[in-house]
Amino acid sequence: MIAIYENKVKGVQAHFSIEIEEQRELAILKLNKLNKKTTDPIDKAYLESVISLFERNKNILVWNSKKINDVKEKLSSVPTYSKTSKKGKVTYHKTIIKDKILYALGYKNLRSTFYPEYFKKIGIKVCVYCNSQLTITAKKTTNTSDYSAKFEVDHFHSKSEYPFLSICLFNLYPVCSFCNRAKKDDAIEFELYSNEVTKTIKSDYNFKLTSYSKAKYLITKDLKDIDITFKEPIPSKTKTKTKTKTKTKTKTKTFNETFHIEGIYQTQTDVIEELIIKSQMYNKSYLKTLKYSFDKLSIQPKLFKRTLVGNYTEDKDLHKRPMSKLVMDIAKDLDLV
Ligand SMILES: [Zn+2]
């Protein structure tokens, strides 16, 4: 729900420059091995164009969003084959070379090795789409007490259409597994990496307690009376999807349409209930006393606010903890922070 400053990410990539170059070299090695085994001329031609892309561009894995956009359409589409159903309907499917390229690039392996470290350094722990869940899933390894953590990422430009972008770091958006499944290969209009500082400080997305909701709840004490709305930018693009021989126009979906944001957060009214109660109990003089106690401990004002509402209170920190966007927006509505 907010962008990260591109230069900050570049700094992290510089820190991992050796590992990133190793990923590119290993990818070239495996793609060349795959090429030796590939016989189909159309698959081979596509694969060789991918190999050439990796060999010619030393910095391909750190291409920024603009560069990725410029290059992605220049490479021909993944080869397809046609299937005719009993009713005579013709459908097109990508050939097996797509999956083989994905395997050679090693994206799955990087999810449990490099990505957890990389995104930890960038400071993302929470789904960049819904902000309600973590991006890590942990699994207990067989016969030991250790856990293996896997990082969930969405490919902004789908790995099905653009397998060669599957390990390009600016194409990776940390997400929760629900949002990853919900988005599939759909396009959405949200850029996680930006050069515009303002986009990294203020989110364009906003939760709001509907009018009268607080007053009504205070009378009834019924969670059902707590009602929130979610505001977001309206997508401007109508995307044209090309599926060999057929062109379909699809409207870019909103966050709410894709990830059911209101549906997720309507189950969290108890969080808002606590904030409403705090807004009633913590009057100005009580807040002053609390603040005085915090000052005596030499605790920063930001930490005072976080302790007060139980979450981060600035948009720029919303990748740090689940539900922070909801809590900070409603806390501001209630004049708590
Ligand atoms: Zn999510």
XYZ file of C-alpha atoms and ligand atoms in Angstrom:
338
model
C 0.000 0.000 0.000
C 3.050 2.278 -0.163
C 6.151 2.463 -2.359
C 9.762 1.943 -1.256
C 12.432 4.351 -2.342
C 14.285 2.781 -5.263
C 17.686 4.112 -4.182
C 17.317 2.448 -0.782
C 16.723 -0.868 -2.549
C 19.724 -0.252 -4.817
C 21.861 0.173 -1.686
C 20.754 -3.263 -0.463
C 21.434 -4.756 -3.889
C 24.951 -3.286 -3.766
C 25.427 -5.014 -0.397
C 24.509 -8.348 -2.007
C 26.277 -7.685 -5.329
C 28.424 -10.856 -5.159
C 25.440 -13.129 -4.468
C 23.415 -11.446 -7.238
C 26.184 -11.902 -9.801
C 26.498 -15.561 -8.742
C 22.762 -15.977 -9.416
C 23.196 -14.615 -12.947
C 26.214 -16.818 -13.674
C 24.451 -19.919 -12.367
C 21.385 -19.045 -14.450
C 23.515 -18.797 -17.626
C 25.172 -22.139 -16.848
C 21.851 -23.910 -16.324
C 20.154 -22.269 -19.317
C 23.035 -23.410 -21.549
C 22.732 -26.959 -20.198
C 19.016 -26.823 -20.965
C 19.767 -25.574 -24.474
C 21.890 -28.664 -25.216
C 18.895 -30.870 -24.407
C 16.318 -28.756 -26.284
C 15.493 -29.949 -29.787
C 12.275 -28.172 -30.765
C 13.395 -25.281 -33.042
C 10.791 -22.754 -31.755
C 11.533 -23.544 -28.089
C 15.259 -23.417 -28.848
C 15.026 -20.013 -30.531
C 13.140 -18.592 -27.539
C 15.554 -20.140 -25.044
C 18.556 -18.770 -26.929
C 17.073 -15.271 -26.849
C 16.774 -15.603 -23.049
C 20.374 -16.837 -22.758
C 21.587 -13.942 -24.862
C 19.663 -11.499 -22.636
C 21.414 -12.843 -19.527
C 24.839 -12.936 -21.179
C 24.658 -9.442 -22.663
C 23.256 -7.707 -19.583
C 25.495 -8.001 -16.551
C 22.995 -6.031 -14.453
C 19.808 -7.777 -15.634
C 18.879 -8.917 -12.101
C 18.934 -5.333 -10.820
C 17.122 -3.672 -13.708
C 14.715 -1.125 -12.261
C 10.969 -1.107 -13.006
C 11.364 1.334 -15.914
C 14.059 -0.741 -17.597
C 12.025 -3.936 -17.109
C 9.023 -2.222 -18.726
C 11.137 -1.072 -21.667
C 12.666 -4.484 -22.322
C 9.920 -6.980 -21.504
C 7.955 -6.618 -24.734
C 11.037 -6.663 -26.959
C 11.618 -10.369 -26.387
C 9.201 -12.585 -28.290
C 6.378 -14.292 -26.341
C 6.773 -17.733 -24.764
C 6.080 -20.317 -27.542
C 2.583 -21.801 -27.522
C 0.849 -24.804 -29.043
C -2.830 -25.155 -29.897
C -5.356 -27.685 -28.649
C -8.749 -28.322 -30.229
C -11.570 -29.539 -28.001
C -14.230 -32.067 -29.091
C -16.551 -29.113 -29.713
C -13.980 -27.573 -32.031
C -12.824 -24.821 -29.660
C -9.171 -23.935 -30.120
C -7.107 -22.985 -27.040
C -3.457 -21.996 -26.796
C -1.022 -23.254 -24.154
C 2.560 -22.359 -23.355
C 5.086 -25.054 -24.189
C 7.094 -26.855 -21.508
C 10.089 -24.566 -22.182
C 8.502 -21.929 -19.914
C 8.655 -24.236 -16.857
C 12.116 -25.453 -17.788
C 13.415 -21.869 -17.937
C 11.833 -21.086 -14.555
C 13.508 -24.158 -13.089
C 16.894 -23.244 -14.611
C 16.711 -19.715 -13.184
C 16.239 -21.196 -9.721
C 13.489 -18.913 -8.463
C 11.989 -21.589 -6.161
C 15.307 -22.229 -4.473
C 15.954 -18.509 -3.937
C 12.673 -18.227 -2.003
C 14.137 -20.148 0.916
C 17.758 -19.002 0.587
C 18.410 -15.499 -0.710
C 15.040 -13.693 -0.570
C 14.456 -13.903 3.223
C 17.837 -12.207 3.830
C 17.420 -9.708 1.001
C 13.943 -8.489 1.982
C 14.866 -8.440 5.671
C 17.615 -5.961 4.790
C 15.136 -3.861 2.784
C 12.761 -3.921 5.754
C 9.666 -5.679 4.365
C 7.927 -8.190 6.620
C 4.320 -7.695 5.538
C 2.321 -8.306 2.361
C 2.693 -5.190 0.190
C -0.847 -5.611 -1.146
C -3.153 -6.342 1.817
C -0.886 -5.290 4.742
C -2.723 -7.867 6.871
C -0.340 -10.849 6.823
C 3.322 -11.789 6.950
C 5.315 -12.733 3.841
C 7.124 -15.688 5.383
C 5.834 -19.190 5.771
C 7.814 -21.549 8.023
C 7.880 -25.321 7.831
C 9.434 -27.726 10.303
C 12.139 -29.752 8.624
C 11.769 -33.505 8.861
C 13.537 -35.216 11.780
C 15.033 -32.011 13.194
C 13.740 -29.181 15.348
C 14.801 -26.615 12.718
C 12.436 -24.552 10.624
C 12.841 -23.730 6.984
C 11.427 -20.318 6.146
C 10.101 -19.602 2.679
C 9.555 -16.129 1.363
C 6.386 -15.527 -0.633
C 6.773 -13.181 -3.599
C 4.494 -12.084 -6.384
C 5.935 -11.396 -9.822
C 4.627 -7.986 -10.843
C 5.074 -9.006 -14.481
C 3.900 -12.601 -14.355
C 6.485 -15.359 -14.509
C 4.173 -17.222 -16.844
C 4.310 -14.476 -19.512
C 7.864 -13.364 -18.758
C 9.819 -16.310 -17.256
C 13.121 -14.454 -17.860
C 12.016 -11.806 -15.316
C 11.335 -14.378 -12.584
C 14.528 -13.583 -10.656
C 14.821 -9.873 -11.533
C 14.731 -8.270 -8.110
C 12.616 -5.210 -8.968
C 9.972 -7.565 -10.375
C 9.527 -9.213 -6.968
C 6.794 -7.986 -4.615
C 6.720 -9.624 -1.133
C 3.183 -10.827 -0.465
C 1.108 -13.194 1.636
C 0.011 -16.485 0.111
C -3.641 -15.412 -0.083
C -2.843 -12.287 -2.160
C -0.430 -14.253 -4.323
C -3.181 -16.743 -5.194
C -5.803 -14.007 -5.590
C -3.749 -11.975 -8.050
C -2.673 -14.888 -10.263
C -1.371 -13.380 -13.505
C -3.613 -10.313 -13.344
C -2.167 -6.838 -13.698
C -2.722 -4.266 -11.002
C -1.755 -0.629 -10.955
C 0.604 -0.370 -8.011
C 4.336 0.229 -8.154
C 6.277 -0.942 -5.127
C 9.566 0.655 -6.144
C 9.615 4.381 -6.833
C 12.007 7.265 -7.391
C 9.470 9.759 -6.079
C 10.134 10.392 -2.380
C 6.557 11.595 -1.772
C 5.203 8.171 -2.820
C 7.392 6.537 -0.150
C 6.138 8.789 2.638
C 2.401 9.046 2.010
C 0.225 6.131 0.964
C -2.557 6.657 -1.599
C -4.660 4.071 0.235
C -6.782 4.862 3.238
C -9.070 3.239 5.800
C -11.815 5.279 7.375
C -14.283 4.744 10.158
C -17.630 5.613 8.603
C -19.499 8.582 10.015
C -21.620 7.825 13.086
C -19.878 4.450 13.413
C -17.993 5.453 16.558
C -21.044 7.133 18.129
C -23.283 4.188 17.308
C -20.817 1.663 18.725
C -20.467 3.659 21.945
C -24.219 3.387 22.463
C -24.731 -0.254 21.460
C -21.252 -1.734 22.243
C -21.976 -4.031 19.338
C -19.079 -4.875 16.988
C -21.542 -5.068 14.097
C -21.978 -1.299 14.342
C -18.313 -0.675 13.567
C -18.079 0.034 9.882
C -15.005 0.928 7.841
C -14.414 1.932 4.241
C -11.307 1.529 2.130
C -10.345 4.254 -0.350
C -7.831 3.691 -3.131
C -6.727 5.243 -6.442
C -8.902 4.331 -9.430
C -6.826 2.416 -12.029
C -6.357 4.442 -15.181
C -5.309 1.720 -17.570
C -7.327 -0.625 -19.700
C -4.901 -3.346 -20.563
C -4.892 -5.212 -23.841
C -4.078 -8.870 -23.346
C -2.727 -10.716 -26.344
C -3.339 -14.419 -26.510
C -1.975 -15.551 -29.856
C -4.506 -14.613 -32.521
C -7.056 -13.259 -30.001
C -6.964 -9.874 -28.312
C -9.039 -9.271 -25.222
C -9.357 -5.978 -23.401
C -9.275 -6.293 -19.620
C -9.724 -3.442 -17.196
C -7.033 -3.233 -14.528
C -8.649 -4.244 -11.252
C -8.546 -2.275 -8.010
C -6.910 -3.637 -4.824
C -10.334 -4.213 -3.334
C -11.540 -6.169 -6.370
C -8.404 -8.301 -6.487
C -7.563 -8.852 -2.815
C -10.992 -8.280 -1.141
C -9.473 -5.735 1.223
C -12.791 -4.640 2.776
C -13.747 -8.288 3.270
C -10.479 -9.013 5.118
C -10.677 -5.960 7.348
C -14.354 -6.250 8.189
C -13.326 -9.299 10.248
C -10.997 -7.087 12.312
C -13.534 -4.805 13.969
C -12.285 -5.875 17.432
C -9.011 -4.057 16.661
C -10.992 -0.900 15.922
C -13.099 -1.449 19.038
C -9.942 -1.243 21.186
C -8.935 1.986 19.462
C -12.376 3.522 20.057
C -12.198 2.578 23.737
C -8.679 4.026 24.001
C -9.866 7.241 22.352
C -12.500 7.535 25.111
C -10.230 6.657 28.019
C -7.060 8.442 26.998
C -8.180 12.022 27.345
C -5.749 14.916 26.971
C -4.679 15.079 30.615
C -4.173 11.303 30.831
C -2.121 11.343 27.618
C -0.018 14.147 29.112
C 0.706 12.036 32.207
C 1.573 9.023 30.068
C 3.840 11.126 27.878
C 5.612 12.435 30.973
C 6.310 8.853 32.135
C 7.682 7.975 28.708
C 9.895 11.053 28.643
C 11.391 9.979 31.974
C 12.421 6.709 30.303
C 14.004 8.711 27.444
C 11.794 6.970 24.904
C 11.328 8.599 21.490
C 7.915 10.184 20.719
C 7.429 7.736 17.814
C 7.769 4.777 20.167
C 5.340 6.429 22.578
C 2.702 6.579 19.817
C 3.419 2.987 18.741
C 3.039 1.725 22.303
C -0.165 3.681 22.695
C -1.938 2.167 19.680
C -0.047 -1.139 19.490
C 1.287 -0.586 15.984
C 3.314 1.748 13.774
C 1.794 5.173 13.220
C 3.501 6.480 10.062
C 2.818 5.398 6.473
C 6.516 4.943 5.742
C 6.677 2.159 8.377
C 3.706 0.136 7.221
C 5.804 -2.701 5.771
C 7.034 -3.481 9.267
C 3.953 -4.980 10.939
C 0.645 -6.509 9.842
C -2.475 -4.331 10.172
C -0.416 -1.173 10.678
C -2.247 0.728 7.904
C -5.670 0.069 9.421
C -4.521 0.904 12.949
C -2.683 4.123 12.011
C -5.537 5.443 9.836
C -8.256 4.766 12.399
C -6.078 6.020 15.289
C -5.634 9.282 13.378
C -9.386 9.465 12.712
C -9.925 9.119 16.453
C -7.269 11.766 17.287
C -5.249 9.220 19.243
C -2.005 10.019 17.421
Zn -1.762 -10.084 1.327
